């Protein structure tokens, strides 16, 4: 006889990915609980920028998934769910020097090949943006992207009345059998039908063979100026290089300037191979700020009021890990979104909820979602290959 279940599904991790999965399952009528060791948006989702950007994604799987997620995020915003969190805005990508010019050319080619909702409106010099500085040689204006602070989206998703909040409570261990999963939640046993682990950088604590590595990023917040002075994000092409070729390949600071709805600016971000959210240093901040001010001199009139670090969950092969664990179909992981989790969260939440309910991904996404399967790191499979 099947054992009684406390919940149909337990989501471990109340970041944006876990929150989106939970909302989609609750909408489908399932009894869902969300546990977090600290609380909603306690880790990367609450310490990040919120670019919902196709431009910054690697061509291929990531750019296609980002395109789908951008369209679906817009739909959820139009339906009211993400309305308070998501805002459409233009994106500006700027460059100076040979490497950044080549990165901008590659960006234009990528967007043309995708033929999606993000398009190049203008390609020229600093005159395209009022207030642009001498640090900009070439500027591309993009339409179609948006911005969504992670903490706002998490709050919106978790407000669903069918979601049971269980925090603070840490998942210490789990054991899956044919009919469900036994979970040690803060020392107390819980039985659920399916466990979805959306644990970000903490993934290896429960799944030691998944190669999820911490990658820190420092961010700066300024005081408020006139709202709307900079109409959209201003991104150095070096940032595109850092994301497509790996950190450290870019010669110039990979700065992103994001105007917030408050009139403040969020300026980021570094890529550092450590997991310490308390590590913020003047050399890195100065490096980012100098390039930001050269690109947009009005920033010199703002004061820095805060600097902090967020920790991204990076995967050794540069792709997130999403899907059932080999041999344990009742345990599904969704992790390793590095600098792309805010953007991808809507589509990934919908697709993981589909997996839980036994639905196949839509034909449009099947191959790209299959490319994210944890089975690619399965030690048993590696032994067979070797
Ligand atoms: C500096 C910086 C800038 C970024 N900018 C962008 C951007 O512009 N656009 C974009 O798309 N993405 C961006 N990102 C990436 C984005 O923030 C992440 O990809 C996303 O937030 C990951 O969400 P998540 O739900 O997977 O993980 P997290 O938000 O890290 O959530 C994991 C949760 O699991 C909980 N947890 C851990 N262990 C346990 C346990 N054992 N039991 C219970 N709970 C546990 C944690 O408390 C945490 O709340 C940025 C990230 C950083 C750091």
mmCIF file with all atom_site columns, C-alpha atoms in Angstrom, residues 35-201:
data_model
loop_
_atom_site.group_PDB
_atom_site.id
_atom_site.type_symbol
_atom_site.label_atom_id
_atom_site.label_alt_id
_atom_site.label_comp_id
_atom_site.label_asym_id
_atom_site.label_entity_id
_atom_site.label_seq_id
_atom_site.pdbx_PDB_ins_code
_atom_site.Cartn_x
_atom_site.Cartn_y
_atom_site.Cartn_z
_atom_site.occupancy
_atom_site.B_iso_or_equiv
_atom_site.pdbx_formal_charge
_atom_site.auth_seq_id
_atom_site.auth_comp_id
_atom_site.auth_asym_id
_atom_site.auth_atom_id
_atom_site.pdbx_PDB_model_num
ATOM 1   C CA . UNK A 1 35  ? 11.053 24.846 1.711   1.00 0.00 ? 35  UNK A CA 1
ATOM 2   C CA . UNK A 1 36  ? 14.000 27.188 1.970   1.00 0.00 ? 36  UNK A CA 1
ATOM 3   C CA . UNK A 1 37  ? 16.904 27.060 4.406   1.00 0.00 ? 37  UNK A CA 1
ATOM 4   C CA . UNK A 1 38  ? 16.618 30.843 4.884   1.00 0.00 ? 38  UNK A CA 1
ATOM 5   C CA . UNK A 1 39  ? 13.641 32.347 3.058   1.00 0.00 ? 39  UNK A CA 1
ATOM 6   C CA . UNK A 1 40  ? 12.429 33.571 -0.346  1.00 0.00 ? 40  UNK A CA 1
ATOM 7   C CA . UNK A 1 41  ? 15.086 35.087 -2.638  1.00 0.00 ? 41  UNK A CA 1
ATOM 8   C CA . UNK A 1 42  ? 17.709 34.570 0.063   1.00 0.00 ? 42  UNK A CA 1
ATOM 9   C CA . UNK A 1 43  ? 20.546 33.720 -2.332  1.00 0.00 ? 43  UNK A CA 1
ATOM 10  C CA . UNK A 1 44  ? 21.312 34.643 -5.979  1.00 0.00 ? 44  UNK A CA 1
ATOM 11  C CA . UNK A 1 45  ? 17.727 35.647 -6.800  1.00 0.00 ? 45  UNK A CA 1
ATOM 12  C CA . UNK A 1 46  ? 17.884 38.453 -4.244  1.00 0.00 ? 46  UNK A CA 1
ATOM 13  C CA . UNK A 1 47  ? 21.443 39.560 -5.076  1.00 0.00 ? 47  UNK A CA 1
ATOM 14  C CA . UNK A 1 48  ? 21.451 39.986 -8.822  1.00 0.00 ? 48  UNK A CA 1
ATOM 15  C CA . UNK A 1 49  ? 20.581 42.275 -11.669 1.00 0.00 ? 49  UNK A CA 1
ATOM 16  C CA . UNK A 1 50  ? 17.358 41.345 -13.444 1.00 0.00 ? 50  UNK A CA 1
ATOM 17  C CA . UNK A 1 51  ? 18.085 41.551 -17.158 1.00 0.00 ? 51  UNK A CA 1
ATOM 18  C CA . UNK A 1 52  ? 15.624 39.480 -19.167 1.00 0.00 ? 52  UNK A CA 1
ATOM 19  C CA . UNK A 1 53  ? 17.997 39.466 -22.077 1.00 0.00 ? 53  UNK A CA 1
ATOM 20  C CA . UNK A 1 54  ? 18.484 37.402 -25.196 1.00 0.00 ? 54  UNK A CA 1
ATOM 21  C CA . UNK A 1 55  ? 21.400 39.558 -26.353 1.00 0.00 ? 55  UNK A CA 1
ATOM 22  C CA . UNK A 1 56  ? 23.663 38.326 -23.561 1.00 0.00 ? 56  UNK A CA 1
ATOM 23  C CA . UNK A 1 57  ? 23.088 34.598 -24.158 1.00 0.00 ? 57  UNK A CA 1
ATOM 24  C CA . UNK A 1 58  ? 25.402 32.181 -25.907 1.00 0.00 ? 58  UNK A CA 1
ATOM 25  C CA . UNK A 1 59  ? 24.105 31.332 -29.394 1.00 0.00 ? 59  UNK A CA 1
ATOM 26  C CA . UNK A 1 60  ? 22.286 27.985 -29.566 1.00 0.00 ? 60  UNK A CA 1
ATOM 27  C CA . UNK A 1 61  ? 20.418 26.385 -26.664 1.00 0.00 ? 61  UNK A CA 1
ATOM 28  C CA . UNK A 1 62  ? 20.721 29.340 -24.282 1.00 0.00 ? 62  UNK A CA 1
ATOM 29  C CA . UNK A 1 63  ? 19.705 32.001 -26.819 1.00 0.00 ? 63  UNK A CA 1
ATOM 30  C CA . UNK A 1 64  ? 16.702 29.927 -27.941 1.00 0.00 ? 64  UNK A CA 1
ATOM 31  C CA . UNK A 1 65  ? 15.538 29.214 -24.386 1.00 0.00 ? 65  UNK A CA 1
ATOM 32  C CA . UNK A 1 66  ? 16.014 32.879 -23.442 1.00 0.00 ? 66  UNK A CA 1
ATOM 33  C CA . UNK A 1 67  ? 13.885 33.903 -26.428 1.00 0.00 ? 67  UNK A CA 1
ATOM 34  C CA . UNK A 1 68  ? 11.106 31.550 -25.344 1.00 0.00 ? 68  UNK A CA 1
ATOM 35  C CA . UNK A 1 69  ? 11.350 32.668 -21.747 1.00 0.00 ? 69  UNK A CA 1
ATOM 36  C CA . UNK A 1 70  ? 11.294 36.368 -22.669 1.00 0.00 ? 70  UNK A CA 1
ATOM 37  C CA . UNK A 1 71  ? 8.077  35.846 -24.651 1.00 0.00 ? 71  UNK A CA 1
ATOM 38  C CA . UNK A 1 72  ? 6.521  33.821 -21.833 1.00 0.00 ? 72  UNK A CA 1
ATOM 39  C CA . UNK A 1 73  ? 7.610  36.363 -19.184 1.00 0.00 ? 73  UNK A CA 1
ATOM 40  C CA . UNK A 1 74  ? 5.881  39.069 -21.210 1.00 0.00 ? 74  UNK A CA 1
ATOM 41  C CA . UNK A 1 75  ? 2.757  36.890 -21.329 1.00 0.00 ? 75  UNK A CA 1
ATOM 42  C CA . UNK A 1 76  ? 2.799  36.342 -17.546 1.00 0.00 ? 76  UNK A CA 1
ATOM 43  C CA . UNK A 1 77  ? 3.281  40.094 -17.073 1.00 0.00 ? 77  UNK A CA 1
ATOM 44  C CA . UNK A 1 78  ? 0.336  40.849 -19.374 1.00 0.00 ? 78  UNK A CA 1
ATOM 45  C CA . UNK A 1 79  ? -1.790 38.352 -17.399 1.00 0.00 ? 79  UNK A CA 1
ATOM 46  C CA . UNK A 1 80  ? -0.997 40.341 -14.243 1.00 0.00 ? 80  UNK A CA 1
ATOM 47  C CA . UNK A 1 81  ? 1.183  37.787 -12.417 1.00 0.00 ? 81  UNK A CA 1
ATOM 48  C CA . UNK A 1 82  ? 4.558  39.354 -13.217 1.00 0.00 ? 82  UNK A CA 1
ATOM 49  C CA . UNK A 1 83  ? 3.082  42.786 -13.963 1.00 0.00 ? 83  UNK A CA 1
ATOM 50  C CA . UNK A 1 84  ? 4.545  44.443 -10.853 1.00 0.00 ? 84  UNK A CA 1
ATOM 51  C CA . UNK A 1 85  ? 7.956  42.827 -11.472 1.00 0.00 ? 85  UNK A CA 1
ATOM 52  C CA . UNK A 1 86  ? 8.627  42.931 -15.211 1.00 0.00 ? 86  UNK A CA 1
ATOM 53  C CA . UNK A 1 87  ? 9.237  46.119 -17.230 1.00 0.00 ? 87  UNK A CA 1
ATOM 54  C CA . UNK A 1 88  ? 10.007 46.322 -20.934 1.00 0.00 ? 88  UNK A CA 1
ATOM 55  C CA . UNK A 1 89  ? 12.851 48.658 -21.783 1.00 0.00 ? 89  UNK A CA 1
ATOM 56  C CA . UNK A 1 90  ? 15.423 49.241 -24.528 1.00 0.00 ? 90  UNK A CA 1
ATOM 57  C CA . UNK A 1 91  ? 18.912 47.751 -24.234 1.00 0.00 ? 91  UNK A CA 1
ATOM 58  C CA . UNK A 1 92  ? 22.046 49.541 -25.365 1.00 0.00 ? 92  UNK A CA 1
ATOM 59  C CA . UNK A 1 93  ? 25.237 47.614 -26.068 1.00 0.00 ? 93  UNK A CA 1
ATOM 60  C CA . UNK A 1 94  ? 28.415 49.630 -26.455 1.00 0.00 ? 94  UNK A CA 1
ATOM 61  C CA . UNK A 1 95  ? 31.996 48.883 -27.351 1.00 0.00 ? 95  UNK A CA 1
ATOM 62  C CA . UNK A 1 96  ? 35.450 50.248 -27.957 1.00 0.00 ? 96  UNK A CA 1
ATOM 63  C CA . UNK A 1 97  ? 38.375 48.472 -29.610 1.00 0.00 ? 97  UNK A CA 1
ATOM 64  C CA . UNK A 1 98  ? 38.670 45.471 -31.880 1.00 0.00 ? 98  UNK A CA 1
ATOM 65  C CA . UNK A 1 99  ? 37.426 42.692 -29.558 1.00 0.00 ? 99  UNK A CA 1
ATOM 66  C CA . UNK A 1 100 ? 34.273 44.553 -28.579 1.00 0.00 ? 100 UNK A CA 1
ATOM 67  C CA . UNK A 1 101 ? 33.537 45.522 -32.210 1.00 0.00 ? 101 UNK A CA 1
ATOM 68  C CA . UNK A 1 102 ? 33.741 41.836 -33.129 1.00 0.00 ? 102 UNK A CA 1
ATOM 69  C CA . UNK A 1 103 ? 31.466 40.953 -30.194 1.00 0.00 ? 103 UNK A CA 1
ATOM 70  C CA . UNK A 1 104 ? 28.894 43.495 -31.403 1.00 0.00 ? 104 UNK A CA 1
ATOM 71  C CA . UNK A 1 105 ? 29.070 42.105 -34.953 1.00 0.00 ? 105 UNK A CA 1
ATOM 72  C CA . UNK A 1 106 ? 28.488 38.605 -33.531 1.00 0.00 ? 106 UNK A CA 1
ATOM 73  C CA . UNK A 1 107 ? 25.543 39.892 -31.479 1.00 0.00 ? 107 UNK A CA 1
ATOM 74  C CA . UNK A 1 108 ? 23.893 41.405 -34.551 1.00 0.00 ? 108 UNK A CA 1
ATOM 75  C CA . UNK A 1 109 ? 24.398 38.163 -36.500 1.00 0.00 ? 109 UNK A CA 1
ATOM 76  C CA . UNK A 1 110 ? 23.001 36.095 -33.609 1.00 0.00 ? 110 UNK A CA 1
ATOM 77  C CA . UNK A 1 111 ? 19.850 38.210 -33.301 1.00 0.00 ? 111 UNK A CA 1
ATOM 78  C CA . UNK A 1 112 ? 19.300 38.110 -37.076 1.00 0.00 ? 112 UNK A CA 1
ATOM 79  C CA . UNK A 1 113 ? 19.598 34.300 -37.077 1.00 0.00 ? 113 UNK A CA 1
ATOM 80  C CA . UNK A 1 114 ? 17.174 33.990 -34.152 1.00 0.00 ? 114 UNK A CA 1
ATOM 81  C CA . UNK A 1 115 ? 14.631 36.279 -35.872 1.00 0.00 ? 115 UNK A CA 1
ATOM 82  C CA . UNK A 1 116 ? 12.916 36.591 -32.480 1.00 0.00 ? 116 UNK A CA 1
ATOM 83  C CA . UNK A 1 117 ? 11.377 39.415 -30.478 1.00 0.00 ? 117 UNK A CA 1
ATOM 84  C CA . UNK A 1 118 ? 14.698 41.199 -29.864 1.00 0.00 ? 118 UNK A CA 1
ATOM 85  C CA . UNK A 1 119 ? 15.801 43.357 -32.770 1.00 0.00 ? 119 UNK A CA 1
ATOM 86  C CA . UNK A 1 120 ? 18.487 45.893 -33.590 1.00 0.00 ? 120 UNK A CA 1
ATOM 87  C CA . UNK A 1 121 ? 16.925 49.349 -34.015 1.00 0.00 ? 121 UNK A CA 1
ATOM 88  C CA . UNK A 1 122 ? 20.113 51.320 -34.639 1.00 0.00 ? 122 UNK A CA 1
ATOM 89  C CA . UNK A 1 123 ? 23.857 50.727 -34.961 1.00 0.00 ? 123 UNK A CA 1
ATOM 90  C CA . UNK A 1 124 ? 26.010 53.824 -34.735 1.00 0.00 ? 124 UNK A CA 1
ATOM 91  C CA . UNK A 1 125 ? 27.939 56.068 -32.391 1.00 0.00 ? 125 UNK A CA 1
ATOM 92  C CA . UNK A 1 126 ? 27.323 57.648 -28.982 1.00 0.00 ? 126 UNK A CA 1
ATOM 93  C CA . UNK A 1 127 ? 24.889 60.187 -30.486 1.00 0.00 ? 127 UNK A CA 1
ATOM 94  C CA . UNK A 1 128 ? 22.238 57.441 -30.407 1.00 0.00 ? 128 UNK A CA 1
ATOM 95  C CA . UNK A 1 129 ? 21.996 57.864 -26.624 1.00 0.00 ? 129 UNK A CA 1
ATOM 96  C CA . UNK A 1 130 ? 21.620 61.315 -25.015 1.00 0.00 ? 130 UNK A CA 1
ATOM 97  C CA . UNK A 1 131 ? 24.264 61.606 -22.294 1.00 0.00 ? 131 UNK A CA 1
ATOM 98  C CA . UNK A 1 132 ? 26.590 58.934 -23.730 1.00 0.00 ? 132 UNK A CA 1
ATOM 99  C CA . UNK A 1 133 ? 30.252 59.547 -22.953 1.00 0.00 ? 133 UNK A CA 1
ATOM 100 C CA . UNK A 1 134 ? 33.608 59.358 -24.710 1.00 0.00 ? 134 UNK A CA 1
ATOM 101 C CA . UNK A 1 135 ? 34.041 55.744 -23.563 1.00 0.00 ? 135 UNK A CA 1
ATOM 102 C CA . UNK A 1 136 ? 31.578 54.681 -26.242 1.00 0.00 ? 136 UNK A CA 1
ATOM 103 C CA . UNK A 1 137 ? 32.865 54.258 -29.805 1.00 0.00 ? 137 UNK A CA 1
ATOM 104 C CA . UNK A 1 138 ? 29.997 52.180 -31.136 1.00 0.00 ? 138 UNK A CA 1
ATOM 105 C CA . UNK A 1 139 ? 26.482 51.810 -29.786 1.00 0.00 ? 139 UNK A CA 1
ATOM 106 C CA . UNK A 1 140 ? 23.744 49.382 -30.757 1.00 0.00 ? 140 UNK A CA 1
ATOM 107 C CA . UNK A 1 141 ? 20.158 50.010 -29.679 1.00 0.00 ? 141 UNK A CA 1
ATOM 108 C CA . UNK A 1 142 ? 17.984 46.920 -29.147 1.00 0.00 ? 142 UNK A CA 1
ATOM 109 C CA . UNK A 1 143 ? 14.220 46.709 -28.679 1.00 0.00 ? 143 UNK A CA 1
ATOM 110 C CA . UNK A 1 144 ? 12.303 43.845 -27.115 1.00 0.00 ? 144 UNK A CA 1
ATOM 111 C CA . UNK A 1 145 ? 14.135 43.017 -23.873 1.00 0.00 ? 145 UNK A CA 1
ATOM 112 C CA . UNK A 1 146 ? 13.124 43.792 -20.291 1.00 0.00 ? 146 UNK A CA 1
ATOM 113 C CA . UNK A 1 147 ? 14.084 43.941 -16.635 1.00 0.00 ? 147 UNK A CA 1
ATOM 114 C CA . UNK A 1 148 ? 12.696 42.010 -13.660 1.00 0.00 ? 148 UNK A CA 1
ATOM 115 C CA . UNK A 1 149 ? 14.161 42.266 -10.133 1.00 0.00 ? 149 UNK A CA 1
ATOM 116 C CA . UNK A 1 150 ? 14.402 38.681 -8.872  1.00 0.00 ? 150 UNK A CA 1
ATOM 117 C CA . UNK A 1 151 ? 12.982 39.371 -5.417  1.00 0.00 ? 151 UNK A CA 1
ATOM 118 C CA . UNK A 1 152 ? 9.817  40.934 -6.904  1.00 0.00 ? 152 UNK A CA 1
ATOM 119 C CA . UNK A 1 153 ? 9.202  37.967 -9.201  1.00 0.00 ? 153 UNK A CA 1
ATOM 120 C CA . UNK A 1 154 ? 9.770  35.486 -6.340  1.00 0.00 ? 154 UNK A CA 1
ATOM 121 C CA . UNK A 1 155 ? 7.227  37.341 -4.207  1.00 0.00 ? 155 UNK A CA 1
ATOM 122 C CA . UNK A 1 156 ? 4.691  37.316 -7.059  1.00 0.00 ? 156 UNK A CA 1
ATOM 123 C CA . UNK A 1 157 ? 5.057  33.575 -7.718  1.00 0.00 ? 157 UNK A CA 1
ATOM 124 C CA . UNK A 1 158 ? 4.971  32.527 -4.056  1.00 0.00 ? 158 UNK A CA 1
ATOM 125 C CA . UNK A 1 159 ? 1.798  34.536 -3.349  1.00 0.00 ? 159 UNK A CA 1
ATOM 126 C CA . UNK A 1 160 ? -0.217 31.724 -4.969  1.00 0.00 ? 160 UNK A CA 1
ATOM 127 C CA . UNK A 1 161 ? -2.748 30.548 -2.354  1.00 0.00 ? 161 UNK A CA 1
ATOM 128 C CA . UNK A 1 162 ? -2.148 26.835 -3.079  1.00 0.00 ? 162 UNK A CA 1
ATOM 129 C CA . UNK A 1 163 ? 1.553  27.051 -2.127  1.00 0.00 ? 163 UNK A CA 1
ATOM 130 C CA . UNK A 1 164 ? 2.440  26.028 1.440   1.00 0.00 ? 164 UNK A CA 1
ATOM 131 C CA . UNK A 1 165 ? 5.490  27.968 2.702   1.00 0.00 ? 165 UNK A CA 1
ATOM 132 C CA . UNK A 1 166 ? 7.974  25.964 4.785   1.00 0.00 ? 166 UNK A CA 1
ATOM 133 C CA . UNK A 1 167 ? 10.803 28.277 5.799   1.00 0.00 ? 167 UNK A CA 1
ATOM 134 C CA . UNK A 1 168 ? 13.231 28.541 7.359   1.00 0.00 ? 168 UNK A CA 1
ATOM 135 C CA . UNK A 1 169 ? 13.790 24.781 6.965   1.00 0.00 ? 169 UNK A CA 1
ATOM 136 C CA . UNK A 1 170 ? 16.795 23.056 5.420   1.00 0.00 ? 170 UNK A CA 1
ATOM 137 C CA . UNK A 1 171 ? 16.553 19.832 3.409   1.00 0.00 ? 171 UNK A CA 1
ATOM 138 C CA . UNK A 1 172 ? 19.275 17.659 4.933   1.00 0.00 ? 172 UNK A CA 1
ATOM 139 C CA . UNK A 1 173 ? 18.760 14.435 3.004   1.00 0.00 ? 173 UNK A CA 1
ATOM 140 C CA . UNK A 1 174 ? 16.254 12.533 0.886   1.00 0.00 ? 174 UNK A CA 1
ATOM 141 C CA . UNK A 1 175 ? 15.580 8.970  -0.248  1.00 0.00 ? 175 UNK A CA 1
ATOM 142 C CA . UNK A 1 176 ? 13.369 8.166  -3.232  1.00 0.00 ? 176 UNK A CA 1
ATOM 143 C CA . UNK A 1 177 ? 11.400 4.964  -3.782  1.00 0.00 ? 177 UNK A CA 1
ATOM 144 C CA . UNK A 1 178 ? 8.866  3.879  -6.398  1.00 0.00 ? 178 UNK A CA 1
ATOM 145 C CA . UNK A 1 179 ? 5.920  5.797  -4.936  1.00 0.00 ? 179 UNK A CA 1
ATOM 146 C CA . UNK A 1 180 ? 7.467  8.920  -3.414  1.00 0.00 ? 180 UNK A CA 1
ATOM 147 C CA . UNK A 1 181 ? 10.352 10.634 -1.659  1.00 0.00 ? 181 UNK A CA 1
ATOM 148 C CA . UNK A 1 182 ? 11.196 10.677 2.075   1.00 0.00 ? 182 UNK A CA 1
ATOM 149 C CA . UNK A 1 183 ? 12.759 14.004 2.997   1.00 0.00 ? 183 UNK A CA 1
ATOM 150 C CA . UNK A 1 184 ? 14.634 15.052 6.144   1.00 0.00 ? 184 UNK A CA 1
ATOM 151 C CA . UNK A 1 185 ? 13.422 18.641 6.498   1.00 0.00 ? 185 UNK A CA 1
ATOM 152 C CA . UNK A 1 186 ? 15.232 20.294 9.385   1.00 0.00 ? 186 UNK A CA 1
ATOM 153 C CA . UNK A 1 187 ? 15.356 16.963 11.257  1.00 0.00 ? 187 UNK A CA 1
ATOM 154 C CA . UNK A 1 188 ? 11.675 16.168 10.650  1.00 0.00 ? 188 UNK A CA 1
ATOM 155 C CA . UNK A 1 189 ? 10.516 13.492 8.186   1.00 0.00 ? 189 UNK A CA 1
ATOM 156 C CA . UNK A 1 190 ? 8.251  14.512 5.331   1.00 0.00 ? 190 UNK A CA 1
ATOM 157 C CA . UNK A 1 191 ? 6.835  12.311 2.581   1.00 0.00 ? 191 UNK A CA 1
ATOM 158 C CA . UNK A 1 192 ? 6.122  13.813 -0.829  1.00 0.00 ? 192 UNK A CA 1
ATOM 159 C CA . UNK A 1 193 ? 5.239  12.508 -4.272  1.00 0.00 ? 193 UNK A CA 1
ATOM 160 C CA . UNK A 1 194 ? 8.023  14.379 -6.072  1.00 0.00 ? 194 UNK A CA 1
ATOM 161 C CA . UNK A 1 195 ? 10.998 16.448 -4.902  1.00 0.00 ? 195 UNK A CA 1
ATOM 162 C CA . UNK A 1 196 ? 12.163 19.353 -7.076  1.00 0.00 ? 196 UNK A CA 1
ATOM 163 C CA . UNK A 1 197 ? 15.610 20.587 -6.024  1.00 0.00 ? 197 UNK A CA 1
ATOM 164 C CA . UNK A 1 198 ? 16.220 24.211 -7.048  1.00 0.00 ? 198 UNK A CA 1
ATOM 165 C CA . UNK A 1 199 ? 19.137 24.782 -4.691  1.00 0.00 ? 199 UNK A CA 1
ATOM 166 C CA . UNK A 1 200 ? 21.460 27.056 -6.694  1.00 0.00 ? 200 UNK A CA 1
ATOM 167 C CA . UNK A 1 201 ? 25.031 26.970 -5.390  1.00 0.00 ? 201 UNK A CA 1
#
